[in-house]
Short mmCIF file of C-alpha atoms and ligand atoms in Angstrom, two decimals:
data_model
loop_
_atom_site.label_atom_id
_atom_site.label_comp_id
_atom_site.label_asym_id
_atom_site.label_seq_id
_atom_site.Cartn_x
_atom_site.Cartn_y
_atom_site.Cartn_z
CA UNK A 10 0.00 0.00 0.00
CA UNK A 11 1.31 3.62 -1.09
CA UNK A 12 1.82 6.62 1.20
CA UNK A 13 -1.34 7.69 2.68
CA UNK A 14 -3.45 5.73 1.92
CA UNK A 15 -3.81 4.30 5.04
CA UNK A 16 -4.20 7.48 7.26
CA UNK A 17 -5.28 10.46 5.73
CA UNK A 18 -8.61 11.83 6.97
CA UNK A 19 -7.80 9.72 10.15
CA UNK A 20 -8.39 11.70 13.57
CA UNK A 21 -6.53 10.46 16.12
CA UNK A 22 -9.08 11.57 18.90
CA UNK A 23 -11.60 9.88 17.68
CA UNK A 24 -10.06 6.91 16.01
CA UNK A 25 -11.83 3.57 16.83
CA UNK A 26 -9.32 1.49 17.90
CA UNK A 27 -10.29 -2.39 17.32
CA UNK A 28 -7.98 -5.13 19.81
CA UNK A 29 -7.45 -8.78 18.43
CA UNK A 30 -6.67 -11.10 21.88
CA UNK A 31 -8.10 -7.52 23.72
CA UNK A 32 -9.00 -10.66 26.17
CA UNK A 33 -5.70 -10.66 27.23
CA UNK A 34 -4.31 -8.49 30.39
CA UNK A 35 -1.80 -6.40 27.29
CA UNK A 36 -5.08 -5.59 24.90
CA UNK A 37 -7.65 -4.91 28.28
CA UNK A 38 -4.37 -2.45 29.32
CA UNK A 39 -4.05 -1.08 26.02
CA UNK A 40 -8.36 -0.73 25.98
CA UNK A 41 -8.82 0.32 29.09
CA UNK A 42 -6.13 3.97 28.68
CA UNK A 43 -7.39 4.47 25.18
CA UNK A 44 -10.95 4.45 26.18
CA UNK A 45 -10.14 6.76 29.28
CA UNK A 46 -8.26 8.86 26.78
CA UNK A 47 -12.08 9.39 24.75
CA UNK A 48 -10.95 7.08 21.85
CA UNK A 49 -13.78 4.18 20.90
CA UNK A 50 -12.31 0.61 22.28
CA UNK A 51 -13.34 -2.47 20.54
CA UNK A 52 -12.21 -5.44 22.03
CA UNK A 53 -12.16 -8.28 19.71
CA UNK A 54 -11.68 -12.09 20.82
CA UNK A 55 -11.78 -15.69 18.93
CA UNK A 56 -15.05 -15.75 21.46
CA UNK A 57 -17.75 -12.44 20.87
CA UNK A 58 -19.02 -13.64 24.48
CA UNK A 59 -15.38 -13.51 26.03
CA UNK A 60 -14.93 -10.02 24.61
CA UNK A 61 -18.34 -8.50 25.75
CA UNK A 62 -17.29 -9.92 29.43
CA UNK A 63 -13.14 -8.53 29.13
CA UNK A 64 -15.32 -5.13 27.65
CA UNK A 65 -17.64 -4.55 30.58
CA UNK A 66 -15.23 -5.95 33.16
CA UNK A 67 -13.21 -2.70 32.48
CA UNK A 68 -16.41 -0.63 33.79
CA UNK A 69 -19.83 -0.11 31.97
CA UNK A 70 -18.79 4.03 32.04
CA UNK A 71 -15.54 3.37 29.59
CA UNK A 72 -17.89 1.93 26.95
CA UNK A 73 -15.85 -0.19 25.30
CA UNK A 74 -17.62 -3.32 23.09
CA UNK A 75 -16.84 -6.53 22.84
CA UNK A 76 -16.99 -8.81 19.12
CA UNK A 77 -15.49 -11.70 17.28
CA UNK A 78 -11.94 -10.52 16.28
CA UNK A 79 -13.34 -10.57 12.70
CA UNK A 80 -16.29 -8.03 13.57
CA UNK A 81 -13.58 -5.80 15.70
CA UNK A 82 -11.10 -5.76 12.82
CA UNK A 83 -13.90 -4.49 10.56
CA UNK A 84 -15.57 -1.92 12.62
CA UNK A 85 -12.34 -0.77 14.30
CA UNK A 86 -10.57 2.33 11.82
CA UNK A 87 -6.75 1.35 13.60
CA UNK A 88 -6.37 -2.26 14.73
CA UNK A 89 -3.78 -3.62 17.40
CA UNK A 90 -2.67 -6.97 17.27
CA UNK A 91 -2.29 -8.45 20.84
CA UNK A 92 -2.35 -12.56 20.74
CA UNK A 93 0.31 -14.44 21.64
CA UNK A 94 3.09 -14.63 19.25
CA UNK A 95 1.98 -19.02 18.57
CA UNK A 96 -1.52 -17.78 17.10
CA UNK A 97 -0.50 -14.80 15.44
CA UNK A 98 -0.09 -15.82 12.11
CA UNK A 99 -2.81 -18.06 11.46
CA UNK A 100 -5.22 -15.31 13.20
CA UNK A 101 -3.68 -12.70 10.85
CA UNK A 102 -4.20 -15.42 8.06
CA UNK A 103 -7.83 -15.49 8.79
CA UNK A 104 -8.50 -11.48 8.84
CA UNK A 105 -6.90 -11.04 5.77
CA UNK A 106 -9.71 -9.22 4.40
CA UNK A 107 -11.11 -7.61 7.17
CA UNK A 108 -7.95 -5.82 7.73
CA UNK A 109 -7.51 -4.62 4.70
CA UNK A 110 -7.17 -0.50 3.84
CA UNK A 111 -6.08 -0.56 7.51
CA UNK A 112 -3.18 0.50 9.97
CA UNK A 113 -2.51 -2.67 11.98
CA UNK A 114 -0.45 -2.64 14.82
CA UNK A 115 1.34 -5.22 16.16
CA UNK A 116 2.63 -4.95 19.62
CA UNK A 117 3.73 -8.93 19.81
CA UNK A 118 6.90 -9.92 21.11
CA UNK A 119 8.11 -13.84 20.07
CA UNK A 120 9.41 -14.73 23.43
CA UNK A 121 10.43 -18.07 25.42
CA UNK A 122 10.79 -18.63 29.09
CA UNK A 123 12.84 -21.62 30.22
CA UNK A 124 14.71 -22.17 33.96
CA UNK A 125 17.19 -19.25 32.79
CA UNK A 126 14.07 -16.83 31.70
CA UNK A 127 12.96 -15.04 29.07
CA UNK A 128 14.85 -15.25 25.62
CA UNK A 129 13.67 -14.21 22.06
CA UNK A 130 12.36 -17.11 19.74
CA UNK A 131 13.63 -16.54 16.05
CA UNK A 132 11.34 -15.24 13.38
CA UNK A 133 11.69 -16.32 9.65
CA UNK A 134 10.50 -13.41 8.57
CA UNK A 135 12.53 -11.32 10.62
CA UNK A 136 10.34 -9.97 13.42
CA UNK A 137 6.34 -10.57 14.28
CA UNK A 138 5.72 -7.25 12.95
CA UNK A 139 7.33 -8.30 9.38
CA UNK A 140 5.43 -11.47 9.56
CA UNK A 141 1.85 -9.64 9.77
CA UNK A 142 2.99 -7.10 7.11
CA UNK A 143 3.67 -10.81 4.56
CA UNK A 144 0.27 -11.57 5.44
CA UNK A 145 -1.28 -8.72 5.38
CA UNK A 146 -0.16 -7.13 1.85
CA UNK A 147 -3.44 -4.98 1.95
CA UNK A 148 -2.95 -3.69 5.34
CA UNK A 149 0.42 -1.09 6.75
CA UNK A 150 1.48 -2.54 9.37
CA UNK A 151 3.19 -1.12 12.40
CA UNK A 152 5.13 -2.01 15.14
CA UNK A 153 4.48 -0.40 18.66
CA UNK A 154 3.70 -0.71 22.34
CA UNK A 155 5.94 -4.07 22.96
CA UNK A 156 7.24 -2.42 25.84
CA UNK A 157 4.32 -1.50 27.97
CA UNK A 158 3.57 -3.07 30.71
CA UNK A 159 0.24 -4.65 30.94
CA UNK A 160 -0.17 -4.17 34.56
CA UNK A 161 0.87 -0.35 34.19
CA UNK A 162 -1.78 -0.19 31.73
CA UNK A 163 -4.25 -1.66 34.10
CA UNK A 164 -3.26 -0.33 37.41
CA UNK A 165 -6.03 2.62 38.21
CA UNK A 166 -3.43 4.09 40.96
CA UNK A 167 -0.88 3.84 38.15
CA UNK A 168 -2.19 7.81 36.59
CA UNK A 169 0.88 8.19 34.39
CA UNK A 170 3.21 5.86 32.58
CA UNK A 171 6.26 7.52 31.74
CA UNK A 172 8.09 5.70 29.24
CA UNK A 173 8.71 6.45 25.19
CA UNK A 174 7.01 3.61 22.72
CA UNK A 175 9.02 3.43 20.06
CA UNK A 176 7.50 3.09 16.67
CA UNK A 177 8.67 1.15 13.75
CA UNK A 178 7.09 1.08 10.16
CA UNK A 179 7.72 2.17 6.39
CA UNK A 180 4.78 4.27 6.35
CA UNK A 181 5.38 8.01 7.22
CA UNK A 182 1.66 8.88 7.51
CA UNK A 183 0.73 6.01 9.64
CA UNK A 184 3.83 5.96 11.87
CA UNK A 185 3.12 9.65 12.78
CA UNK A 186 -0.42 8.23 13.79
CA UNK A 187 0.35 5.37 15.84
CA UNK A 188 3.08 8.16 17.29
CA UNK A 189 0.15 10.40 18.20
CA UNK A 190 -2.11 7.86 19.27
CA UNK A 191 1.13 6.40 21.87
CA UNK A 192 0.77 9.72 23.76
CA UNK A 193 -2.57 9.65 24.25
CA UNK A 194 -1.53 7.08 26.99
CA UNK A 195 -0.61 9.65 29.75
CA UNK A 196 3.03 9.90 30.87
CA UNK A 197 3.97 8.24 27.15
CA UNK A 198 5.67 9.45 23.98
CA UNK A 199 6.04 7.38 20.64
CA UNK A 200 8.76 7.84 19.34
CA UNK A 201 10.09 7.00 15.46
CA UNK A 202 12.37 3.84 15.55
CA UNK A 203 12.91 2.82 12.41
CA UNK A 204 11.72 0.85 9.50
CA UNK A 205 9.81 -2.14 10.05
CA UNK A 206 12.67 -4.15 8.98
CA UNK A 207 14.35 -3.07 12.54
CA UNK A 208 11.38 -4.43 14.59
CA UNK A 209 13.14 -7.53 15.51
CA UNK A 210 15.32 -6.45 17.47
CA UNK A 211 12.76 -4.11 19.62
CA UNK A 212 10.67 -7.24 19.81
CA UNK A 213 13.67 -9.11 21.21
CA UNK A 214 14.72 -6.57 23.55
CA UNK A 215 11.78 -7.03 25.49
CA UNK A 216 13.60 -10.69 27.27
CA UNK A 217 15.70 -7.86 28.41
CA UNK A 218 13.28 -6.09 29.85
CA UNK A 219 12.16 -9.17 31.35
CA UNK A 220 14.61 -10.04 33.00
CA UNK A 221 15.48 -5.87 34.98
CA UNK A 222 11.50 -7.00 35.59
CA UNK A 223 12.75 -9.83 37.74
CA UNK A 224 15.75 -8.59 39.25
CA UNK A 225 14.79 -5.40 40.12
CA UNK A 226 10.81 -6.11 41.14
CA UNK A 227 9.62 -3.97 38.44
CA UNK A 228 7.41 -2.89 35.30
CA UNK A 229 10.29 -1.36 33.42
CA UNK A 230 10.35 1.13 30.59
CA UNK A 231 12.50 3.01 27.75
CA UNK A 232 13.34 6.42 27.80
CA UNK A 233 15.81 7.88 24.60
CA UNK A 234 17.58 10.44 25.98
CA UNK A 235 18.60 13.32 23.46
CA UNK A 236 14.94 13.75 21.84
N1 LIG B 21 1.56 -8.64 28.86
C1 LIG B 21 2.37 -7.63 28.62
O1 LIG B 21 2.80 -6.90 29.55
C2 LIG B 21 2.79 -7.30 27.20
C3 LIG B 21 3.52 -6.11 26.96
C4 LIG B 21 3.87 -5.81 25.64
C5 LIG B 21 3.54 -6.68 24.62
N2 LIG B 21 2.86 -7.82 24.89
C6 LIG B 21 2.51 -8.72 23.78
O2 LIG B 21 1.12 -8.66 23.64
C7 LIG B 21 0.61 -9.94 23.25
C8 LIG B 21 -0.51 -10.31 24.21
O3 LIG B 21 0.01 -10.42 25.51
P1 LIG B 21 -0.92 -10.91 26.72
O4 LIG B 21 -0.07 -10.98 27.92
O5 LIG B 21 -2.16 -10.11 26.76
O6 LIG B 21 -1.25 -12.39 26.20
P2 LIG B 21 -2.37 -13.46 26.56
O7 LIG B 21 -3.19 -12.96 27.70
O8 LIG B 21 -1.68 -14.78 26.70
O9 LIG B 21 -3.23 -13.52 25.23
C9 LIG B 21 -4.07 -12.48 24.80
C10 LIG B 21 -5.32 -13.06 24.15
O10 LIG B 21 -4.97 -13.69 22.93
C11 LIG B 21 -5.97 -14.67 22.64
N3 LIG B 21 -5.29 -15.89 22.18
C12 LIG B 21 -4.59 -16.78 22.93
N4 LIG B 21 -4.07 -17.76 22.17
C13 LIG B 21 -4.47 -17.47 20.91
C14 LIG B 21 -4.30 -18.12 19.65
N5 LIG B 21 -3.57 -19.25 19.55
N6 LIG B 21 -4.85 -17.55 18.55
C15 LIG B 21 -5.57 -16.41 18.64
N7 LIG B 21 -5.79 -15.78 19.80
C16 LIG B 21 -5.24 -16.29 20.91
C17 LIG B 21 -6.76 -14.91 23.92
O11 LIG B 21 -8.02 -14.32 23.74
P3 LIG B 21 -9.35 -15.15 23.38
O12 LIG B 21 -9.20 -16.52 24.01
O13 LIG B 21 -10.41 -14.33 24.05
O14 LIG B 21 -9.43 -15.18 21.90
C18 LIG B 21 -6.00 -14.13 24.97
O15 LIG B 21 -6.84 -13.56 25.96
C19 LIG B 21 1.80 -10.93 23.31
O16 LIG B 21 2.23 -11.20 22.00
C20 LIG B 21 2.87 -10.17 24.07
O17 LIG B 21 4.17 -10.48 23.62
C21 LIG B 21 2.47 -8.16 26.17
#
């Protein structure tokens, strides 16, 4: 897809924002600040019943809805992809259509865990984010938000979240979005990072994040300095 097609006419405050796995504690985080910062919320889930529950669990007042991934990716305008990384190609197989003429974000980090911790799981392609963009030839596809914390995101004492997201993609016009739509998360920034071909190693770097999580008993963040 060229150059604007994918964003133009596209107002960030009032973007509906469609979650595939928004089931999960990373797309209810993600749902839950977007909807508190005015945006629509559509959670989407390989159960419609599953997301109505995840949607009014996060309070009747933030109004979010609940569909079939399918029905979310079609109603949403910007969709984030937030599955685990063993479903995420045959889900992004399935949505094909559904996605297309859309900016899809992918936020998923291909990750193992064994007795030494977290560690990144090689990608064929490259990165998760360059696998959805082979899929999805119709869609522009993003990478962003594989560094927020889910429980940040769904911690009501946690007000601010001070961190950058940085965001990867060859699209000018739809990284600027997905940068705008980062800081509507209070305390955030997105931040350019690159072209999508550089997502791999931001997907990776999250085992290091991982593992200052465990030593240090936190939900740690990036900050670039010098920006
Ligand atoms: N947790 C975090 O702090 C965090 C931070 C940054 C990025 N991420 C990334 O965000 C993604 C989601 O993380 P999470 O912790 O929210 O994961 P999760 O809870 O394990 O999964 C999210 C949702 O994905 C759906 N799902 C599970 N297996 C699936 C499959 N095989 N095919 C399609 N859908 C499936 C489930 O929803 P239904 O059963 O309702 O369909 C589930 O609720 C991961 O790729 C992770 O790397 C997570």
């Amino acid at each position: 897809m060229s150059d604007l097609q994918a964003a133009p006419g596209l107002d960030v405050a009032t973007l509906a924002i469609g979650i595939l796995g928004g089931t999960g504690d990373q797309g209810r985080g993600l749902a839950r600040r977007f909807a508190l910062a005015g945006n629509p919320v559509i959670i989407g889930s390989r159960s419609a019943e599953r997301a109505v529950a995840a949607a009014q669990a996060l309070g009747a007042d933030l109004g979010i809805r609940g569909m079939a991934n399918a029905d979310a990716a079609a109603a949403a305008d910007v969709v984030i992809v937030a599955v685990p990384w063993d479903g995420h190609g045959d889900l992004l197989k399935s949505l094909v259509a559904a996605l297309a003429g859309k900016i899809v974000i992918d936020c998923v980090n291909p990750m193992g865990f064994d007795q030494r911790g977290a560690y990144p799981l090689p990608v064929a392609e490259g990165s998760a984010a360059q696998q959805a963009a082979a899929v999805l030839p119709g869609s522009v596809v993003v990478g962003a938000f594989h560094h927020v914390s889910a429980m940040l995101l769904l911690d009501p004492e946690v007000a601010s979240i001070e961190l950058d997201v940085l965001v990867l993609g060859d699209d000018r016009s739809a990284t600027d979005l997905v940068q705008a739509l980062a800081a509507r998360i209070p305390g955030a920034r997105g931040l350019y990072a690159g072209r999508l071909r550089n997502c791999g190693q931001i997907e990776a770097l999250t085992a290091n994040l991982v593992s200052i999580n465990r030593r240090y008993k936190a939900h740690a963040g990036l900050r670039v300095t010098d920006v």
